[in-house]
CSV table of C-alpha atoms in Angstrom, one decimal:
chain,number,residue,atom,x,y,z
D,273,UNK,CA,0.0,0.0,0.0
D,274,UNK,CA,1.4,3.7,-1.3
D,275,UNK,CA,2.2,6.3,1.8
D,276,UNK,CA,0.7,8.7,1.6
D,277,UNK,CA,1.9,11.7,1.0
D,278,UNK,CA,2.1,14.7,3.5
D,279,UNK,CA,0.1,17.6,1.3
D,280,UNK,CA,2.4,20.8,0.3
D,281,UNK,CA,1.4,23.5,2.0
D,282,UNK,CA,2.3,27.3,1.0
D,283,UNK,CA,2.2,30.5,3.2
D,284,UNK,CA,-0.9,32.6,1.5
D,285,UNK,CA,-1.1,36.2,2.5
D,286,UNK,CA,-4.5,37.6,3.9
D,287,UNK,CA,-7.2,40.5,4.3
D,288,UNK,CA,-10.7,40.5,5.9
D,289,UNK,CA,-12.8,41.8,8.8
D,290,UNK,CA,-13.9,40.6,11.8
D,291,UNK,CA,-17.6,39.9,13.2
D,292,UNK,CA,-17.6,43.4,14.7
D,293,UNK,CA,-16.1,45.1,11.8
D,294,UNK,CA,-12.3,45.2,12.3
D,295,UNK,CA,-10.2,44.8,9.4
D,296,UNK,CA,-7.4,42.5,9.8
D,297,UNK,CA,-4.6,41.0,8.0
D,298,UNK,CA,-1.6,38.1,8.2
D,299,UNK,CA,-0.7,35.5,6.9
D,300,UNK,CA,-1.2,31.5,6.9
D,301,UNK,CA,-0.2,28.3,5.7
D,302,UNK,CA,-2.5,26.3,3.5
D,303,UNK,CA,-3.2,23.9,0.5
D,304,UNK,CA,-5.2,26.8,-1.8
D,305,UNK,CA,-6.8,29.7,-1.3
D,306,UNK,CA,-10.2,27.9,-0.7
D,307,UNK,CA,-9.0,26.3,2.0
D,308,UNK,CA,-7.2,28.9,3.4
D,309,UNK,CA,-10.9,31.4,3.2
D,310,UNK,CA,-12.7,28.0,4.5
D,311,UNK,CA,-9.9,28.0,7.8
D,312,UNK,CA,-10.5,32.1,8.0
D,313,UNK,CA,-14.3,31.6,7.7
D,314,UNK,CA,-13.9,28.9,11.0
D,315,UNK,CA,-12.3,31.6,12.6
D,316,UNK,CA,-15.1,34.1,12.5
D,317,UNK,CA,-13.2,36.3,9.9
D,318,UNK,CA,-14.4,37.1,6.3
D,319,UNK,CA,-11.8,37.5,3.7
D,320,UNK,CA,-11.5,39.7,1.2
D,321,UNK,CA,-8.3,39.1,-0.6
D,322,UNK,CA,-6.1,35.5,-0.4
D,323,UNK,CA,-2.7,35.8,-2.6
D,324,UNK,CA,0.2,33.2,-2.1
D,325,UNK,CA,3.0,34.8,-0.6
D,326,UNK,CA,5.9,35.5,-3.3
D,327,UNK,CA,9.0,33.5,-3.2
D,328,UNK,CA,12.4,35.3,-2.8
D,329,UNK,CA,14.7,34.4,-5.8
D,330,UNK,CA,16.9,32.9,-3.2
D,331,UNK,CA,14.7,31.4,-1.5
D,332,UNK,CA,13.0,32.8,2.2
D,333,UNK,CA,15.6,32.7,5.0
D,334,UNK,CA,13.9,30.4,7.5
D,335,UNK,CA,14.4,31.7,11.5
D,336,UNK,CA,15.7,28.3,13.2
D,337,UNK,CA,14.0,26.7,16.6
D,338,UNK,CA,16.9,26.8,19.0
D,339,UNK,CA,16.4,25.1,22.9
D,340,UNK,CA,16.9,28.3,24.4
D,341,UNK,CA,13.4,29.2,22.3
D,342,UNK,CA,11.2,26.1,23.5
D,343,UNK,CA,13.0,26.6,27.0
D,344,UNK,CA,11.1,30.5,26.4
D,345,UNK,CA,8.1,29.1,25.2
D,346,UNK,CA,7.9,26.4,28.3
D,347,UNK,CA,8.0,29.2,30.7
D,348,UNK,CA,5.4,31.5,28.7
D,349,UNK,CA,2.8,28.5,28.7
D,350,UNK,CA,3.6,27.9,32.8
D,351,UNK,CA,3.4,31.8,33.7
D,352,UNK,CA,-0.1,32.1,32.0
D,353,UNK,CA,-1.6,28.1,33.1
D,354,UNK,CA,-0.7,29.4,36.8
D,355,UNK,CA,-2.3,32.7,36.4
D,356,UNK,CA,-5.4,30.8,35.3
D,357,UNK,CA,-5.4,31.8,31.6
D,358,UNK,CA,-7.1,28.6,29.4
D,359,UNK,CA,-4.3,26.3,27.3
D,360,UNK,CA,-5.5,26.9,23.8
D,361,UNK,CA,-5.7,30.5,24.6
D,362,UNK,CA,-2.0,30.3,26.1
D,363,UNK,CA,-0.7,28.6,23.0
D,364,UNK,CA,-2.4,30.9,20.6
D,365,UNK,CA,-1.3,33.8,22.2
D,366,UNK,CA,2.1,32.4,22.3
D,367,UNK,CA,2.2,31.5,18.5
D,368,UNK,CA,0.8,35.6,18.0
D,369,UNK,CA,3.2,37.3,20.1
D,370,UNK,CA,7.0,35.5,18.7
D,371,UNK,CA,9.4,37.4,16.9
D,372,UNK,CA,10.7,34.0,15.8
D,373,UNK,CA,8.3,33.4,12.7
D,374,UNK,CA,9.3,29.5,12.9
D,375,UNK,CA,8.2,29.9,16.3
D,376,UNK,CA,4.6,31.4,15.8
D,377,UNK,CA,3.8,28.8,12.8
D,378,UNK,CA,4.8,25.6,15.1
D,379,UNK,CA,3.1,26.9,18.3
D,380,UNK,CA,0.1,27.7,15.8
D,381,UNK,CA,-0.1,24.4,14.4
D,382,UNK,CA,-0.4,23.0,17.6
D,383,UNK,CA,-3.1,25.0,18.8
D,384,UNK,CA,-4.8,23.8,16.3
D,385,UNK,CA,-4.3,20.2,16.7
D,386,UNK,CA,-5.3,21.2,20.4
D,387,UNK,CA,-8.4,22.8,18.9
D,388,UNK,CA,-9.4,19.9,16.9
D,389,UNK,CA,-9.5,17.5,20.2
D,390,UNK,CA,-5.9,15.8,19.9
D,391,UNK,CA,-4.7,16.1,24.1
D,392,UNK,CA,-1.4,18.5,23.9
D,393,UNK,CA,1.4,15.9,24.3
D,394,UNK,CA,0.2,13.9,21.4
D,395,UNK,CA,0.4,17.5,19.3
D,396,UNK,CA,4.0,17.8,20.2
D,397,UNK,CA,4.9,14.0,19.7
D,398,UNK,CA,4.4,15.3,16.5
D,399,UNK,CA,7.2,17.6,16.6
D,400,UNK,CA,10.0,15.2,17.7
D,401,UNK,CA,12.7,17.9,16.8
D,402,UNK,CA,11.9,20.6,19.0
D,403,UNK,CA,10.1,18.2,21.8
D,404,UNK,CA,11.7,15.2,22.8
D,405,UNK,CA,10.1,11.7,24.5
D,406,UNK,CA,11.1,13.2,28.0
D,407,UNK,CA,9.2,16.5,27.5
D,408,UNK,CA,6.3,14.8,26.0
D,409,UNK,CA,6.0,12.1,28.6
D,410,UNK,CA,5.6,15.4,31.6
D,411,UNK,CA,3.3,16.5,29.4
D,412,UNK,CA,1.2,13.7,29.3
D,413,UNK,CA,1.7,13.4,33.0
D,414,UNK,CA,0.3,16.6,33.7
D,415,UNK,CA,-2.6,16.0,31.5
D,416,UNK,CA,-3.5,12.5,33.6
D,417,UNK,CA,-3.1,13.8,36.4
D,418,UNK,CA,-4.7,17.5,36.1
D,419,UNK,CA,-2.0,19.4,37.0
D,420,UNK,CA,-0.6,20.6,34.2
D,421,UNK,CA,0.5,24.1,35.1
D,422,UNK,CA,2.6,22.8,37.6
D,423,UNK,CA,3.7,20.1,35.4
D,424,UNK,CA,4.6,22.9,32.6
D,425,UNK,CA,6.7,24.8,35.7
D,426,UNK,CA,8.6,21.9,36.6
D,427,UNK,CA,9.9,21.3,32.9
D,428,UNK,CA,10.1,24.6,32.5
D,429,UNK,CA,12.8,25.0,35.1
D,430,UNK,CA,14.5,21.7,33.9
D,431,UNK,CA,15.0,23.3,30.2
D,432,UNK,CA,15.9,26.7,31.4
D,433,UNK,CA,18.5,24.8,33.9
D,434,UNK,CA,19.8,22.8,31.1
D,435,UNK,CA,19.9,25.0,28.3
D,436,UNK,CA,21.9,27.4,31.1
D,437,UNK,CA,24.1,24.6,32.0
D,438,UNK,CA,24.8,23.8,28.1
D,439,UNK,CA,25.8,27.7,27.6
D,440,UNK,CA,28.5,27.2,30.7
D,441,UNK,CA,30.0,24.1,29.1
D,442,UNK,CA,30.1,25.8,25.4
D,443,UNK,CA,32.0,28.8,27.4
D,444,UNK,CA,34.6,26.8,29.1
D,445,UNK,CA,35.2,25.3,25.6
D,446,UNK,CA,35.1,28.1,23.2
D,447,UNK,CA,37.6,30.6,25.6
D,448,UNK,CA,40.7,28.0,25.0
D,449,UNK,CA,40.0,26.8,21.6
D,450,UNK,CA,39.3,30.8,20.1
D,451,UNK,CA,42.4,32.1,21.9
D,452,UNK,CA,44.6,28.7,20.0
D,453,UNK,CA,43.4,28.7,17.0
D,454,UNK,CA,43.9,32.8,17.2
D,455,UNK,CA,47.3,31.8,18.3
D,456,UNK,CA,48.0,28.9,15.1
D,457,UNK,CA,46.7,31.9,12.8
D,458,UNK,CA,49.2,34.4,13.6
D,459,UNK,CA,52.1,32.4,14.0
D,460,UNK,CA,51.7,30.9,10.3
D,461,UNK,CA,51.3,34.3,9.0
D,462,UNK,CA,54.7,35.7,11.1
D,463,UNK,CA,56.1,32.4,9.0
D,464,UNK,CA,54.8,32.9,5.8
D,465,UNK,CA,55.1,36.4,5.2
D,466,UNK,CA,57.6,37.8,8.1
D,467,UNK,CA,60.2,35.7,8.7
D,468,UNK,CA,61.3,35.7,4.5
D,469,UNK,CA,61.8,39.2,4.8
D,470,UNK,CA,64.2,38.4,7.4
D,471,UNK,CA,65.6,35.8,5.7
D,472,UNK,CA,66.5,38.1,2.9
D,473,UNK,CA,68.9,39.9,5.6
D,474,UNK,CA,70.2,37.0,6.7
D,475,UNK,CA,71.5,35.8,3.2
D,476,UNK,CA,73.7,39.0,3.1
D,477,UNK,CA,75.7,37.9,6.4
D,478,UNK,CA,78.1,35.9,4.9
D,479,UNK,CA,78.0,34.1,8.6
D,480,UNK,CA,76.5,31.0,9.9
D,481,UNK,CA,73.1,31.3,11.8
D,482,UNK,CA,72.2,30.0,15.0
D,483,UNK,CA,71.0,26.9,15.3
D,484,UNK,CA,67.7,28.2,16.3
D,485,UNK,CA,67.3,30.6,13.7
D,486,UNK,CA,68.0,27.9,10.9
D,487,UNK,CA,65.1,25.8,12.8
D,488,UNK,CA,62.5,28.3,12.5
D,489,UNK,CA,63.9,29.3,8.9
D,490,UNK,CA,63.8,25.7,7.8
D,491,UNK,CA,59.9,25.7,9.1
D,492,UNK,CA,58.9,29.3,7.7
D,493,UNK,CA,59.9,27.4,4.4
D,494,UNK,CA,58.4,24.6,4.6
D,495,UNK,CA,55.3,26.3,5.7
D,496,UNK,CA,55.7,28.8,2.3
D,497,UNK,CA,55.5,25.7,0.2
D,498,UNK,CA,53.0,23.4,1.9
D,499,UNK,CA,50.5,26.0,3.7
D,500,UNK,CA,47.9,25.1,1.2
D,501,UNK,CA,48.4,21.4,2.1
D,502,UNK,CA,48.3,22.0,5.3
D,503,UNK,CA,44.9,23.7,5.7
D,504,UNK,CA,43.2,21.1,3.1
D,505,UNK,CA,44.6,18.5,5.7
D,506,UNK,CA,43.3,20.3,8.7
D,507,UNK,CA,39.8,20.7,7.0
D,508,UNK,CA,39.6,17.5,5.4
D,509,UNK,CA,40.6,16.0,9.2
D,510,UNK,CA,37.7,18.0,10.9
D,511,UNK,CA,34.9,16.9,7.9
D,512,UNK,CA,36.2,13.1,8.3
D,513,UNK,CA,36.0,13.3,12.3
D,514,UNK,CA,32.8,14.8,12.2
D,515,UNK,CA,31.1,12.4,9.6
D,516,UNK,CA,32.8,9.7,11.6
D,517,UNK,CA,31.5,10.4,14.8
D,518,UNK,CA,28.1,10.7,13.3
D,519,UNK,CA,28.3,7.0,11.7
D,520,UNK,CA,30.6,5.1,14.3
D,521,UNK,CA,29.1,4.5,17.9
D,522,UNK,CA,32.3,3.4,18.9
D,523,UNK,CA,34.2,6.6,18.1
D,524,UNK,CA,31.2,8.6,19.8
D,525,UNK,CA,31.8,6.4,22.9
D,526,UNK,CA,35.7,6.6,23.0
D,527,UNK,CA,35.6,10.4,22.4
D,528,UNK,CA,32.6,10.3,25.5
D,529,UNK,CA,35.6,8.9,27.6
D,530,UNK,CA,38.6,10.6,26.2
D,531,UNK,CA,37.0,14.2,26.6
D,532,UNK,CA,36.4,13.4,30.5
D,533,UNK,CA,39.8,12.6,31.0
D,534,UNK,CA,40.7,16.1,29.9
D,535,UNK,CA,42.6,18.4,32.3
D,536,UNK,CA,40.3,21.2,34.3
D,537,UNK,CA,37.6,20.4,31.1
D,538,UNK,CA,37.2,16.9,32.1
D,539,UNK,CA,36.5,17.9,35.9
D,540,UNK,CA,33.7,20.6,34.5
D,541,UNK,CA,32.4,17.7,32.5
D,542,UNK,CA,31.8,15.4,34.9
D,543,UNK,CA,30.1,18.1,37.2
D,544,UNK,CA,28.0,18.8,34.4
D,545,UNK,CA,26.7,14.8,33.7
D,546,UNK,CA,25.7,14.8,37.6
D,547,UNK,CA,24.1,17.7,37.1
D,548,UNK,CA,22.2,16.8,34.5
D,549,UNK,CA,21.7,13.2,36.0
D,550,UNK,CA,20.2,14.6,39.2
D,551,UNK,CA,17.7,17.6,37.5
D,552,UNK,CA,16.1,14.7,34.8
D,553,UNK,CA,15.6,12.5,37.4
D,554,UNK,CA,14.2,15.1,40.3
D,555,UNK,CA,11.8,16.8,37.2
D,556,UNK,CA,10.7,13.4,35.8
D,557,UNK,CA,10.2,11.2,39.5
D,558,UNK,CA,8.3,14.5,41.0
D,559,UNK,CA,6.3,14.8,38.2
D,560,UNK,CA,4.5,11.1,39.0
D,561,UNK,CA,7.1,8.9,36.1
D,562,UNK,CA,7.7,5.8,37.5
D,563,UNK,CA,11.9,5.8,38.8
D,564,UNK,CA,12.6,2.8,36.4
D,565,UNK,CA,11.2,5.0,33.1
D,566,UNK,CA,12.8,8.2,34.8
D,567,UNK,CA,16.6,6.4,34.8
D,568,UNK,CA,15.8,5.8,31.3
D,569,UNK,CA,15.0,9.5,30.8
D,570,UNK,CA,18.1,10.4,32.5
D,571,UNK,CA,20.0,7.9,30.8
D,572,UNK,CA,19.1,9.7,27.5
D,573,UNK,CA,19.7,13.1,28.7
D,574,UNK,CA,23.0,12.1,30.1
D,575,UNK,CA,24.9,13.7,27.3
D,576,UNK,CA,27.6,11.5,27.7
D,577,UNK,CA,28.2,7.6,27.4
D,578,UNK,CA,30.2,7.0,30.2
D,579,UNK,CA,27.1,8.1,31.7
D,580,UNK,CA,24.5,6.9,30.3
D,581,UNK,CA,25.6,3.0,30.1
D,582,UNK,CA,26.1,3.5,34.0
D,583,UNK,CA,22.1,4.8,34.4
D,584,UNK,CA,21.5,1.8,32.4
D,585,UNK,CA,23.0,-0.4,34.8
D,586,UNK,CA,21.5,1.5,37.7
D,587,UNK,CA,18.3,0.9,36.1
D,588,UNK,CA,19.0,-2.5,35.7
D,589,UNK,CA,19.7,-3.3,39.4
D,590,UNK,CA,16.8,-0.8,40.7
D,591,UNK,CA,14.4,-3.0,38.2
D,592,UNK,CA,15.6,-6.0,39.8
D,593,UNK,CA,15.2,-4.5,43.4
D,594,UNK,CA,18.1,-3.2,44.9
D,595,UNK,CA,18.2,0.3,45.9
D,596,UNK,CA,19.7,3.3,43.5
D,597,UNK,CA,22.1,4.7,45.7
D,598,UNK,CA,23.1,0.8,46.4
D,599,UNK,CA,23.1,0.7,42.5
D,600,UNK,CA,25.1,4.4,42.1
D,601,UNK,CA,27.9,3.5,44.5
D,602,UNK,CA,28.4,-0.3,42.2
D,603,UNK,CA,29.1,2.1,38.9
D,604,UNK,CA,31.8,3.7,40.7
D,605,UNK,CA,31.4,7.4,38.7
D,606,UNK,CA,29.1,9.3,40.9
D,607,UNK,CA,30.7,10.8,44.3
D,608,UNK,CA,30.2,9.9,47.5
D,609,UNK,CA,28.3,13.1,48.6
D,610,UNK,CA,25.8,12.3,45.5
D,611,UNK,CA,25.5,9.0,46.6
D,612,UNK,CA,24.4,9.5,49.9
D,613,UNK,CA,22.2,12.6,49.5
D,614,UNK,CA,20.2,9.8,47.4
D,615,UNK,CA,20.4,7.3,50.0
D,616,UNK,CA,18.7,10.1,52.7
D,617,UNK,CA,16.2,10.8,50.0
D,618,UNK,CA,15.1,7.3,49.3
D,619,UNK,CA,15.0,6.3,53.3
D,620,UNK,CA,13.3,9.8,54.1
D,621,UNK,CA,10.9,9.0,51.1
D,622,UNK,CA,12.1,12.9,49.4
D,623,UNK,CA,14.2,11.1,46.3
D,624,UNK,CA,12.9,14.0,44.2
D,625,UNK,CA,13.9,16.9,46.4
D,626,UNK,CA,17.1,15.8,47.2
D,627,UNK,CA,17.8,15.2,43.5
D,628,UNK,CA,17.1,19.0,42.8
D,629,UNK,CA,20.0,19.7,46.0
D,630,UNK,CA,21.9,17.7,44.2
D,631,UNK,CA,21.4,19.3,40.6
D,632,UNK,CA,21.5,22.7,42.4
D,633,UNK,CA,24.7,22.3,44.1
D,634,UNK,CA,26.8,20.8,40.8
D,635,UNK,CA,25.3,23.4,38.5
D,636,UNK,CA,27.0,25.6,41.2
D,637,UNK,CA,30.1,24.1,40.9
D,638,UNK,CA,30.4,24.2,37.3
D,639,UNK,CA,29.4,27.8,37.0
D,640,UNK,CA,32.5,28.5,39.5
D,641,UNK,CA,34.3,25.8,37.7
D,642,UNK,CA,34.0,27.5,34.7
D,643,UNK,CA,34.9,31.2,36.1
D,644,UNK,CA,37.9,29.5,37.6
D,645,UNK,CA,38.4,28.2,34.1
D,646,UNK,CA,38.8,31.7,32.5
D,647,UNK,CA,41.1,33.3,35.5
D,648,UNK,CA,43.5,30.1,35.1
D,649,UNK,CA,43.9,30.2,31.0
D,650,UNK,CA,44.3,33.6,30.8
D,651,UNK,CA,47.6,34.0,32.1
D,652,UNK,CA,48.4,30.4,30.8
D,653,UNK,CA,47.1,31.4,27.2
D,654,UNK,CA,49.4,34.7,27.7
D,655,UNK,CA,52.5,32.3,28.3
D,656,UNK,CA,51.9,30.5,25.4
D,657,UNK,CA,51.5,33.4,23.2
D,658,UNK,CA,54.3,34.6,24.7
D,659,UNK,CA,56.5,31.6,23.7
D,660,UNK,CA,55.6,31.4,20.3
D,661,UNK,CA,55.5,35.2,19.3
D,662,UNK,CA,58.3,36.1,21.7
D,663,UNK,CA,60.3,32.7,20.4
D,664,UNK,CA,59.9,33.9,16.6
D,665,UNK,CA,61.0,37.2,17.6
D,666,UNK,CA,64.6,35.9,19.3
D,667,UNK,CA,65.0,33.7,16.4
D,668,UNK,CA,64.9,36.6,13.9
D,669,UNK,CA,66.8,38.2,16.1
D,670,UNK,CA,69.9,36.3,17.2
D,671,UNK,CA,71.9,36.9,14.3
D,672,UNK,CA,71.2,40.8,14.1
D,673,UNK,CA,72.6,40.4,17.6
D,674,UNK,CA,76.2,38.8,17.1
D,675,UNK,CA,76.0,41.0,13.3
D,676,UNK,CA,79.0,43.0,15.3
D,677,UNK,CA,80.8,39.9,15.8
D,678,UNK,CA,80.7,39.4,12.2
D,679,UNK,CA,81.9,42.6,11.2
């Protein structure tokens, strides 16, 4: 039997008036023009004029759906469910106040879905790139048990936690990496184009050069004739890595294990999977999930695999009947402190608060890890600017130095 095939659907470009009068205009997606007058006629407006929205030659630049904008929307829905405002009215205001125009069509579409009876976390099942499984199973949790404003809250905190955590880790990455490859670009320039001005001196001598000089002579040439090789290398390198991390498991898992071995990184890593570990789990076991299908939430939200096989074992031995802080302390990568703040939780019967100390306390730690981060390298990436600059410099400069000796 043939799919079928999802219809194409065109943004169509409106006029009409209201039931009391008011004239009005936007814009909407559709199959025709009489379906799009049928959809405005549904919502109590009367068109006057339909046109399909021209096409720029190169095509309409599309606003991307980043997490930090569902994280935005998540909070919008919880403020207005708490202050008693209806859910199809929250979402439709939503999708009419974004600046993102991706943003207003998705949040629109679901209102309708909403509109046409389909319960809310089915609508965003249906959107698997901007809501995962985890999000939609709250959700659904929230509508079952008819508390979904405080469901909406609780994952609205989780996403602005994580996307917050996410923007700490990409900090303590980017500083080091900017400032070296800042560092790789001016020393091949001060090779290429400097030191063969220098050289030009040096040829009228008539003296042998130092040792070191003929070292970074010998390298400003070889970078002169290979530079081009060099850079294709680099690139191609990056392209293959990155293909190959997206094909090979393997490779994803050793570079998971590699990058937490990392000096200072690795530390702010690590910090960052507990965190991460500990807000899943407090969001999803507070919010009624069973503790077996929340492990597997956090197992997936992990963002590492060093991680996440060790929630999967944890899982394992908590589905079998041992306890999870028996369970945490047999994988050996959680510490000690983590370990028994979950043991108090689960004898005390407050796993879920506890979880959220937990989360709160290493999110803490890797926001001072990662300030501590930036104080340390800047000195240390001044040192090693120093030594290559500074060392390019003495090198040129050696022979101009003993040039009396010469003479």
């Amino acid at each position: 039997m043939a799919s079928k095939k999802t219809p194409q659907l065109d943004v169509f470009q409106w006029t009409g008036v209201s039931a009391r009068g008011k004239k009005l205009s936007g814009e909407l997606s559709g199959e025709s023009v009489a379906l799009v007058k049928a959809q405005l006629r549904k919502q109590g407006i009367t068109p006057s004029k339909v046109k399909r929205k021209p096409k720029s030659l190169f095509g309409a630049r599309v606003q991307k759906i980043t997490p930090k904008d569902i994280a935005i929307v998540t909070r919008q829905i919880a403020t207005m469910l708490m202050a008693g405002v209806p859910l199809i009215q929250s979402i439709e205001m939503i999708a009419s106040g974004a600046n993102n125009k991706s943003v207003s069509k998705l949040m629109a579409n679901i209102a309708d879905e909403v509109k046409a009876g389909i319960p809310l976390s089915d609508a965003l099942r249906k959107h698997p790139r901007y809501f995962d499984d985890l999000y939609c199973d709250l959700v659904a949790s929230g509508e079952q048990s008819g508390a979904l404003d405080k469901i909406f809250d609780r994952v609205a905190i989780y996403k602005e936690k994580s996307e917050a955590l996410k923007s700490k880790i990409k900090k303590a990455m980017f500083y080091p990496v900017a400032v070296l490859v800042v560092a790789m670009i001016v020393t091949s320039i001060l090779l290429i184009f400097v030191v063969p001005q220098f050289q030009d001196i040096f040829n009228g001598f008539g003296a042998e050069l130092p040792a070191f000089t003929l070292m970074v002579i010998g390298i400003s040439e070889f970078m002169q004739e290979y530079w081009w090789m060099i850079l294709i290398a680099l690139v191609a390198f990056g392209y293959i890595y990155k293909e190959a991390l997206l094909k090979s498991k393997k490779l994803r898992d050793a570079n998971d294990r590699a990058i937490l071995k990392l000096p200072v990184v690795g530390m702010i890593l690590n910090k960052a999977a507990v965190a991460r570990y500990a807000r899943t789990l407090s969001t999803t076991f507070a919010a009624g999930v069973p503790l077996v299908d929340a492990l597997d939430s956090a197992a997936g939200a992990s963002g590492n695999a060093v991680y996440r096989y060790a929630i999967l074992d944890i899982k394992a031995e908590v589905s079998s009947g041992n306890q999870m802080n028996w369970a945490m302390r047999n994988s050996k990568i959680f510490p000690d402190m983590v370990v028994q703040m979950v043991a108090i939780g689960e004898e005390s019967g407050s796993l879920d608060s506890m979880l959220a100390k937990v989360a709160t306390i290493y999110e803490q730690e890797v926001d001072d890890a990662v300030d501590g981060l930036s104080s340390l390298l800047e000195p240390l990436i001044m040192a090693v600017l120093g030594v290559l600059v500074g060392g390019l410099i003495i090198a040129m400069y050696l022979p101009i130095f003993q040039l009396g000796a010469v003479v």
